[in-house]
Short mmCIF file of C-alpha atoms in Angstrom, two decimals:
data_model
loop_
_atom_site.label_atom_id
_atom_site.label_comp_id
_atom_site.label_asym_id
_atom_site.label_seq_id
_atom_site.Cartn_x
_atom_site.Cartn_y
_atom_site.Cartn_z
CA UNK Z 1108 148.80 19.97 180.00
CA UNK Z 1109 150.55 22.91 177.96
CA UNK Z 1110 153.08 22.54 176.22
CA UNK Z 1111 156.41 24.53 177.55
CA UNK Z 1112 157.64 25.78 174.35
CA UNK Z 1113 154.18 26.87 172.46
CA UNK Z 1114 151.52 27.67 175.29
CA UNK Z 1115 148.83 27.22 172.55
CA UNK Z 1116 149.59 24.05 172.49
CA UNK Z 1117 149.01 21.18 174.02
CA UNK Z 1118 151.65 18.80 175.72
CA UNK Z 1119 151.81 16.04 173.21
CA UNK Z 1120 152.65 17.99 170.54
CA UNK Z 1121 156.29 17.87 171.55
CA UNK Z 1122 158.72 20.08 171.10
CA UNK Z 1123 157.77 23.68 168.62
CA UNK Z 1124 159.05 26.86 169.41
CA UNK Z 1125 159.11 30.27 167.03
CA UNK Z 1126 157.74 30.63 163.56
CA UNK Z 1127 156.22 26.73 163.31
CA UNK Z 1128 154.43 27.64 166.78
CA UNK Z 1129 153.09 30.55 165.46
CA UNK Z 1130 151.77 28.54 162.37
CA UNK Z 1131 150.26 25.82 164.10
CA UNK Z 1132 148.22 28.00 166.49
CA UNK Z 1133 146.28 29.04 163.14
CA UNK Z 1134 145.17 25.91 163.03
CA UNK Z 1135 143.84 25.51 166.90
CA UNK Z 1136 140.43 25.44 167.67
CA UNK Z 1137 138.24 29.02 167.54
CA UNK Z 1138 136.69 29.82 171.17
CA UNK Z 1139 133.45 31.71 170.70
CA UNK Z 1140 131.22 32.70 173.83
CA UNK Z 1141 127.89 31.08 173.77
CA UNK Z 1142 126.09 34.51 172.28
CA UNK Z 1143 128.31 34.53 169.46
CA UNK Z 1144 129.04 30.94 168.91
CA UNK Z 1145 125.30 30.11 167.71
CA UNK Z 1146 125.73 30.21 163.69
CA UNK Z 1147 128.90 29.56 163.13
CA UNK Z 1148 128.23 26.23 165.01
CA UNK Z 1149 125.61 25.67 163.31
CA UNK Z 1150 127.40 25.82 159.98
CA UNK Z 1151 129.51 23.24 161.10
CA UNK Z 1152 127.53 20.85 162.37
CA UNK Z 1153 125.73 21.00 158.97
CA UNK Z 1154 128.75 20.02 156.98
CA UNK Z 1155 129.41 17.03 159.45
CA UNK Z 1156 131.95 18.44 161.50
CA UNK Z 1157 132.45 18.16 165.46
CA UNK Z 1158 131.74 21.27 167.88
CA UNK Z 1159 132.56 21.24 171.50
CA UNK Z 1160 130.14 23.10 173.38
CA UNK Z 1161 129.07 23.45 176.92
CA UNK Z 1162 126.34 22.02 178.99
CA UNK Z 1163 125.23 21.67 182.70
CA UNK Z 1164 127.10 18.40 183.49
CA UNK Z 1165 130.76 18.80 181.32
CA UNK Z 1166 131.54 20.28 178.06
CA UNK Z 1167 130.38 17.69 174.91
CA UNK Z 1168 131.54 16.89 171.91
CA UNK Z 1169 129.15 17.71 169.45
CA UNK Z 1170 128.23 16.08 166.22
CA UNK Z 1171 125.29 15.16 164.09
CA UNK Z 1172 123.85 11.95 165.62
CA UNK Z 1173 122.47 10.35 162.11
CA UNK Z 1174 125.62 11.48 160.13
CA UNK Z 1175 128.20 8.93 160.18
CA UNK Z 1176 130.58 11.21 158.88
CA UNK Z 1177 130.48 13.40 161.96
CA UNK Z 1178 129.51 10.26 164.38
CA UNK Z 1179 133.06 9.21 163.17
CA UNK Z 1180 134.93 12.43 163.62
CA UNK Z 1181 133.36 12.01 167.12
CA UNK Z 1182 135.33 8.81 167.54
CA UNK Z 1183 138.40 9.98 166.39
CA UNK Z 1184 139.08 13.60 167.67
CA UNK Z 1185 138.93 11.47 171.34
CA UNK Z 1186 140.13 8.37 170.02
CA UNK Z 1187 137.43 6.44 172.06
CA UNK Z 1188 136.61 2.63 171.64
CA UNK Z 1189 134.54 2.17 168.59
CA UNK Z 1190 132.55 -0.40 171.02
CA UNK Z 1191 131.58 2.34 173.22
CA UNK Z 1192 128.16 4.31 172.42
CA UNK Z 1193 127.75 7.89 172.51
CA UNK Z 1194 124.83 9.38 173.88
CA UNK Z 1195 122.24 10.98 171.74
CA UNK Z 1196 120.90 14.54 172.68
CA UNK Z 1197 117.27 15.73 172.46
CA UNK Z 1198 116.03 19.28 171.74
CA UNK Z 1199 112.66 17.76 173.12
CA UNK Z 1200 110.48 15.20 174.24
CA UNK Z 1201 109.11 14.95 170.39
CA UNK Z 1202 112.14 14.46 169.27
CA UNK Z 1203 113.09 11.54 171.83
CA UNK Z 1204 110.03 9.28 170.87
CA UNK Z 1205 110.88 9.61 166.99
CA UNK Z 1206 113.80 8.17 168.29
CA UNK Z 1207 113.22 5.84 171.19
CA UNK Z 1208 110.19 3.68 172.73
CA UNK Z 1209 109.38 5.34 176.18
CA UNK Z 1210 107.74 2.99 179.16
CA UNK Z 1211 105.54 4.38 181.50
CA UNK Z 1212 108.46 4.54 184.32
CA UNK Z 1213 111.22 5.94 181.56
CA UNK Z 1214 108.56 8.58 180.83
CA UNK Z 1215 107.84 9.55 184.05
CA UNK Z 1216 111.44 10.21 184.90
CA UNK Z 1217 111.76 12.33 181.75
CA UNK Z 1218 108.90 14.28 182.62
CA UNK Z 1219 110.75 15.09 186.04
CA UNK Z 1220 114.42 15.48 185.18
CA UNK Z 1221 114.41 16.74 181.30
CA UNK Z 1222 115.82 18.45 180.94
CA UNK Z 1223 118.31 18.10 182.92
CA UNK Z 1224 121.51 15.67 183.84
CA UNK Z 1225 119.52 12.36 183.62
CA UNK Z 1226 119.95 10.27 180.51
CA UNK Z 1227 117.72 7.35 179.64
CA UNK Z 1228 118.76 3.92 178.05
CA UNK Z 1229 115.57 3.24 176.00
CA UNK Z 1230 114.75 0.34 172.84
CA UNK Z 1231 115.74 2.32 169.47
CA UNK Z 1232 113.35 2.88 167.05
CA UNK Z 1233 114.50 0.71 163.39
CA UNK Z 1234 113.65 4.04 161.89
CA UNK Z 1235 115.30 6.56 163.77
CA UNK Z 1236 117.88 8.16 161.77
CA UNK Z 1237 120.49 7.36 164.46
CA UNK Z 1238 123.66 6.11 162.85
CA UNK Z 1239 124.40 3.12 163.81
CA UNK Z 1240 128.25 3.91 164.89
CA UNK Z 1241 126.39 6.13 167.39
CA UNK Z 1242 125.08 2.86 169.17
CA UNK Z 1243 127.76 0.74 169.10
CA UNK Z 1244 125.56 -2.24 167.56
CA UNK Z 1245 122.96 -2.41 170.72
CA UNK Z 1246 119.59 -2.16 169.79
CA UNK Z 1247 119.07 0.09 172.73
CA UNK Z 1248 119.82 3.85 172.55
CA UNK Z 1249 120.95 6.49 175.60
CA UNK Z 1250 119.51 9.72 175.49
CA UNK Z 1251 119.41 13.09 177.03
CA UNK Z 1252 117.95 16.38 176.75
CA UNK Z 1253 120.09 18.76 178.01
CA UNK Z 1254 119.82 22.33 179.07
CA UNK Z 1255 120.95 26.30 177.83
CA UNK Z 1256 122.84 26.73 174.63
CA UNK Z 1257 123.20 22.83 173.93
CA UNK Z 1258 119.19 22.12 173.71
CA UNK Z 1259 119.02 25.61 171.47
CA UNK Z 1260 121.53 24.25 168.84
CA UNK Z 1261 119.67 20.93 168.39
CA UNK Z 1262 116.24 23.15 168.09
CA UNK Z 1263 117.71 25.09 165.48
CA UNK Z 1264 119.76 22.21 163.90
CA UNK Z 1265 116.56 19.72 163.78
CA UNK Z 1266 118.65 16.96 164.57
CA UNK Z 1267 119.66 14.72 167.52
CA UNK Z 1268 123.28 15.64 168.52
CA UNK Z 1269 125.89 12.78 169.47
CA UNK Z 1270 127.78 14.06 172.39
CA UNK Z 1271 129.84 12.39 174.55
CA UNK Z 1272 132.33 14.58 177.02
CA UNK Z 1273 134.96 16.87 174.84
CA UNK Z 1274 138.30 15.02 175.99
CA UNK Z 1275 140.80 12.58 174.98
CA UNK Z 1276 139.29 9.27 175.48
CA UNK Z 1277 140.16 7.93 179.07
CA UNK Z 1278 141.02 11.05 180.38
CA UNK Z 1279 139.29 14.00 182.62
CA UNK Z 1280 136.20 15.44 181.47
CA UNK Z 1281 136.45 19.09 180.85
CA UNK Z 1282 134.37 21.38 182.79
CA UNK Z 1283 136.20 25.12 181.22
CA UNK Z 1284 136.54 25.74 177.95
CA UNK Z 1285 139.96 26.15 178.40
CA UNK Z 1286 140.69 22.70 179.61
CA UNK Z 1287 138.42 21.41 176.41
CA UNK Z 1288 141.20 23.21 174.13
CA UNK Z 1289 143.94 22.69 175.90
CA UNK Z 1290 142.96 18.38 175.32
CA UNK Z 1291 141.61 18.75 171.89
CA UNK Z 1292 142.38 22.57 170.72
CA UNK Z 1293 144.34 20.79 167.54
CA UNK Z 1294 142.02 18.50 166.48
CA UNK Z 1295 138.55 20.65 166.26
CA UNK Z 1296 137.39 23.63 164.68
CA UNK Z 1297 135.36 25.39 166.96
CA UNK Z 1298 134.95 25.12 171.18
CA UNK Z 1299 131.66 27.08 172.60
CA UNK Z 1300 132.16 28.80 175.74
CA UNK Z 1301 129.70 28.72 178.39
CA UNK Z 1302 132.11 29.75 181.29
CA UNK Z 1303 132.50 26.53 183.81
CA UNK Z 1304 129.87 23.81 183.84
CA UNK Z 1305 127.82 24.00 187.15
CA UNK Z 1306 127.31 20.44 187.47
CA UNK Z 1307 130.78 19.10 186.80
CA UNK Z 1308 130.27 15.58 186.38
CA UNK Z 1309 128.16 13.62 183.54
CA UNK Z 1310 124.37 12.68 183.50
CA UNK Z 1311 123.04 9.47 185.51
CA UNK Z 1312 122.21 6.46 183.55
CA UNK Z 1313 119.68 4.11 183.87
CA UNK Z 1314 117.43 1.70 182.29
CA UNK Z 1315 114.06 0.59 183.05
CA UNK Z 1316 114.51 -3.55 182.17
CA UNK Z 1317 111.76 -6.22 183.27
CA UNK Z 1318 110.17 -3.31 184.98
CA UNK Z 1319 113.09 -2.77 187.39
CA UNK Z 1320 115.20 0.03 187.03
CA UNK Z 1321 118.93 0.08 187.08
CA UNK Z 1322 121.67 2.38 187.67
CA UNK Z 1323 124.43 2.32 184.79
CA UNK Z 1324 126.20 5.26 185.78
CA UNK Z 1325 125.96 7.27 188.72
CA UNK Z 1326 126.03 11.25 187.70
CA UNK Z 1327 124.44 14.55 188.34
CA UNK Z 1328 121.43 13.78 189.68
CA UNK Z 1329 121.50 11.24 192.83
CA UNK Z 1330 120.05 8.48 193.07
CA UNK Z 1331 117.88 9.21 196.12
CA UNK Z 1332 115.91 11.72 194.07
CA UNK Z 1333 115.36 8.91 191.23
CA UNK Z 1334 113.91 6.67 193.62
CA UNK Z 1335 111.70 9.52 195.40
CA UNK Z 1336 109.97 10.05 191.70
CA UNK Z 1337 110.06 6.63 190.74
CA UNK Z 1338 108.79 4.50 194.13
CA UNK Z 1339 111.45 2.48 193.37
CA UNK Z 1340 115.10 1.15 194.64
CA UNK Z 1341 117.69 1.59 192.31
CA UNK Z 1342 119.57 -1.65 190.86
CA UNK Z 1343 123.05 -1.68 190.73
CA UNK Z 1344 125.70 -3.27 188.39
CA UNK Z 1345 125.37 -4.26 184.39
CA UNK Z 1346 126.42 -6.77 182.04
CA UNK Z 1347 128.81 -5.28 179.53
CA UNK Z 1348 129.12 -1.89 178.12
CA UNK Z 1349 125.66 -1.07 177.95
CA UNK Z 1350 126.15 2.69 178.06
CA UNK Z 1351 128.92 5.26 178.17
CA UNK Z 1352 130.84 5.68 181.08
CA UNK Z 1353 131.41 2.63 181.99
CA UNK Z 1354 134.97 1.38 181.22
CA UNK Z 1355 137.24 -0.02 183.84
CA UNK Z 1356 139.76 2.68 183.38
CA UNK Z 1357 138.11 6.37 182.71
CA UNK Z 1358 138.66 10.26 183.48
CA UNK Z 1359 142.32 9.49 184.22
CA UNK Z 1360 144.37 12.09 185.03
CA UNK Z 1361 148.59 11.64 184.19
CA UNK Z 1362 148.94 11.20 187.56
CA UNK Z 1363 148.56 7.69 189.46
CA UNK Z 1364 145.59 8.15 191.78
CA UNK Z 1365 145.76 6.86 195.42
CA UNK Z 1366 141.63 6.73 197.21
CA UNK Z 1367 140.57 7.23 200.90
CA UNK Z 1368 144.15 8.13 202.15
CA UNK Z 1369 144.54 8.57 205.40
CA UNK Z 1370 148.22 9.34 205.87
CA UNK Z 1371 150.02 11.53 203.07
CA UNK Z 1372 153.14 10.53 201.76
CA UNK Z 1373 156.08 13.00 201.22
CA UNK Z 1374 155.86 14.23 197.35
CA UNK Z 1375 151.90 13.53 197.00
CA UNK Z 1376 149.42 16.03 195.42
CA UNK Z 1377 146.71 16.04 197.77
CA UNK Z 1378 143.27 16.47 196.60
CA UNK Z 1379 140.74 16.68 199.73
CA UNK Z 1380 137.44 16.93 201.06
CA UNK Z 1381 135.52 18.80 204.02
CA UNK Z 1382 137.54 20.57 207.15
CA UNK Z 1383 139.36 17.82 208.60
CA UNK Z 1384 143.36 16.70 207.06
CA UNK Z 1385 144.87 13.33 206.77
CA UNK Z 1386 147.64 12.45 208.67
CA UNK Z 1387 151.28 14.67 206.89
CA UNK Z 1388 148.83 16.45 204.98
CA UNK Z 1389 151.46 19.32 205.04
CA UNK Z 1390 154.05 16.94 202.85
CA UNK Z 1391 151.66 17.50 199.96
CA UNK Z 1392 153.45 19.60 196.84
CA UNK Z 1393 150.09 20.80 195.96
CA UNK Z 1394 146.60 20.71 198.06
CA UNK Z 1395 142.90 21.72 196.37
CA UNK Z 1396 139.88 21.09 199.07
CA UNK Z 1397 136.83 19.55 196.29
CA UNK Z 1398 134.71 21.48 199.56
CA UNK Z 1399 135.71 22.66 203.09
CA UNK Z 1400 132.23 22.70 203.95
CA UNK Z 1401 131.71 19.09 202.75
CA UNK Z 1402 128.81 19.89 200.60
CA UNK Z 1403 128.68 16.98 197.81
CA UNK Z 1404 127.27 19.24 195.27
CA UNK Z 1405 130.31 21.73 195.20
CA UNK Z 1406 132.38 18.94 195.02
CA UNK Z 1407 131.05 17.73 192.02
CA UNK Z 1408 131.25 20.96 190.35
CA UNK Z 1409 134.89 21.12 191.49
CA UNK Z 1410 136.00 17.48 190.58
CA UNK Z 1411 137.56 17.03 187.09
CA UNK Z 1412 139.10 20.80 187.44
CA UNK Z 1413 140.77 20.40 190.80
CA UNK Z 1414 142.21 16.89 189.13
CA UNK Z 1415 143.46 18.74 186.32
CA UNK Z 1416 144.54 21.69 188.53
CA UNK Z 1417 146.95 18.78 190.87
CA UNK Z 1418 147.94 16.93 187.66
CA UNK Z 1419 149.73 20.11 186.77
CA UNK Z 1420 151.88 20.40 189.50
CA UNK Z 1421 153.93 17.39 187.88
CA UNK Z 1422 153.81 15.28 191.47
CA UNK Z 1423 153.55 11.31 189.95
CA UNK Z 1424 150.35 10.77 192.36
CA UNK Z 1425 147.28 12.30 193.44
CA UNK Z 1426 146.47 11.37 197.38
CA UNK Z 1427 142.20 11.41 197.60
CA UNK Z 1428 140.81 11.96 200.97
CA UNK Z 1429 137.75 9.83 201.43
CA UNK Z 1430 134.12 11.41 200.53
CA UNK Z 1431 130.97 10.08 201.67
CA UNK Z 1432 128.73 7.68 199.53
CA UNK Z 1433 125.55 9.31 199.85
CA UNK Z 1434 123.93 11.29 197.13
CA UNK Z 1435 126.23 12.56 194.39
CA UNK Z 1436 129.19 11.12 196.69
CA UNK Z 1437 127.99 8.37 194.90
CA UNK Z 1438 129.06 9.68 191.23
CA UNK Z 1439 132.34 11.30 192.43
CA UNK Z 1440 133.60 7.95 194.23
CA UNK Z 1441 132.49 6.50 190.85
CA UNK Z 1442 135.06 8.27 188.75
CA UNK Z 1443 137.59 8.55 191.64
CA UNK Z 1444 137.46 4.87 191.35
CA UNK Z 1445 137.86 4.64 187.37
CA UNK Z 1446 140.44 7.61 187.19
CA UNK Z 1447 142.45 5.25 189.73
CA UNK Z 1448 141.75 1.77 188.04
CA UNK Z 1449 144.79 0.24 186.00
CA UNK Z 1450 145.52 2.35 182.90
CA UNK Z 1451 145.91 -0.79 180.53
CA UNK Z 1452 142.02 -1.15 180.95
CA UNK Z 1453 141.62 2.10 179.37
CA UNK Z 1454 139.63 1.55 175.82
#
């Protein structure tokens, strides 16, 4: 949220009005658009610092992968879990096998979906160059090659980027620039603007394990089209944090979250789905439709904004109507479901 008295700021900075607001915006974070933003990133992903810059799932939060120095700025600009890994990010397939041993059935899907919103949990390489804060201790490693301005800046930097989604651990992924610097504005140098993300949720994990392959996190790509290229079903559930994305409590908005409503209660935000209303649907303080026509994909694309959007409107909970499993219903139920888990399982 913004904060009342300084605009440029956000909420939790409390309360800074006149001369001391005017100071402290010198010190928020530059926005550049993507054609002018190329260098100056550049420079400071060189000297170890963080950049947040856009890509086709949600904005990231960019940082030299084998610099522990920046891997660590990483950690604490969001304040996420040190036990959590970050996922590294590819300029090409080159670069993923210096990093990474590839199976026949991991390199298959990479040939179809890199780049592209699908990363990989693969054996690291001893000699990778990955720091190790970057893996959180597994001796496995996530990666991704991602589209547009993101896979240009690791061409030109030479260098795996660690970059996990540019908010405040636990909270909503930002899919603007604007939401990335309204969240973390104070605590960065630089955010890269690339207009509004057009996939709007993160990448699909999986790993390929015994020759099966799993589903970590559901994302941008659906799961139906992994198991067309693969000729094979999809596992579901994991044993432990194997890859980001997957704490209890995630992409929380302020507001408690209440799933497949059916009746609206007076004072509710109401975030829904397709052309037809739940019950007192008028009650709601605030209503944003993820997609009247009930197409999945602009939901997606919609998701962490509209949240943001309702959680603005100061109402203490978001109302869900229910959205359909199938294909990247999937993904959005998934962080539905985490946004609305307890908040004292947030890492």
């Amino acid at each position: 949220m913004i904060n009342r008295q300084c605009p440029h700021l956000p909420e939790r900075s409390g309360r800074i009005t006149g001369p001391a607001c005017s100071r402290l915006v010198a010190h928020l974070a530059e926005i550049l658009a993507v054609g002018e933003a190329l260098e100056h990133a550049l420079a400071l992903l060189e000297g170890g610092d963080v950049v947040a810059i856009p890509t086709e799932t949600v904005y990231g939060l960019a940082g030299d992968a084998t610099n522990g120095v920046a891997v660590a700025r990483i950690f604490e600009a969001k304040g996420r879990p040190r036990f959590n890994p970050l996922i590294a990010h590819v300029a090409d397939r080159a670069m993923a096998d210096r990093i990474a041993v590839f199976d026949p059935l991991s390199a298959k899907l990479a040939e179809a979906f890199w780049p592209g919103p699908l990363t990989l949990v693969l054996p690291h390489r001893a000699d990778s160059g990955i720091h190790p804060l970057a893996t959180a201790g597994l001796d496995t490693i996530a990666l991704r090659m991602p589209r547009g301005f993101g896979g240009e800046l690791i061409a030109r930097l030479g260098r795996p980027l660690a970059a996990p989604s540019a908010n405040s651990s636990g909270r909503i992924s930002g899919t603007t620039a604007g939401a990335v610097a309204a969240d973390l504005g104070d605590r960065i140098k630089l955010v890269v603007d690339g207009g509004a993300t057009p996939v709007g949720l993160e990448s699909t994990i999986v790993k390929v394990e015994h020759g099966e392959l799993r589903l970590l996190r559901p994302g941008g790509i659906g799961a139906e089209e992994i198991e067309a290229v693969a000729g094979a079903k999809l596992l579901r559930g994991a044993s432990g944090i194997e890859a980001p994305g997957m704490l209890a409590s995630h992409y929380a908005p302020g507001a408690a979250m209440r799933l497949n409503v059916d009746k609206i209660a007076g004072g509710e935000a109401l975030l829904a789905f397709g052309g037809k209303r739940a019950a007192g649907w008028e009650q709601a303080i605030a209503l944003r439709n993820l997609s009247e026509a009930g197409d999945l994909r602009e939901a997606a694309s919609n998701l962490f904004a509209f949240m943001q959007a309702l959680d603005r409107v100061g109402a203490a909970t978001i109302a869900v109507e229910p959205i359909p499993f199938e294909g990247l219903g999937e993904a959005i139920n998934d962080r539905l479901a985490r946004a609305a888990a307890p908040r004292d399982k947030i890492g």
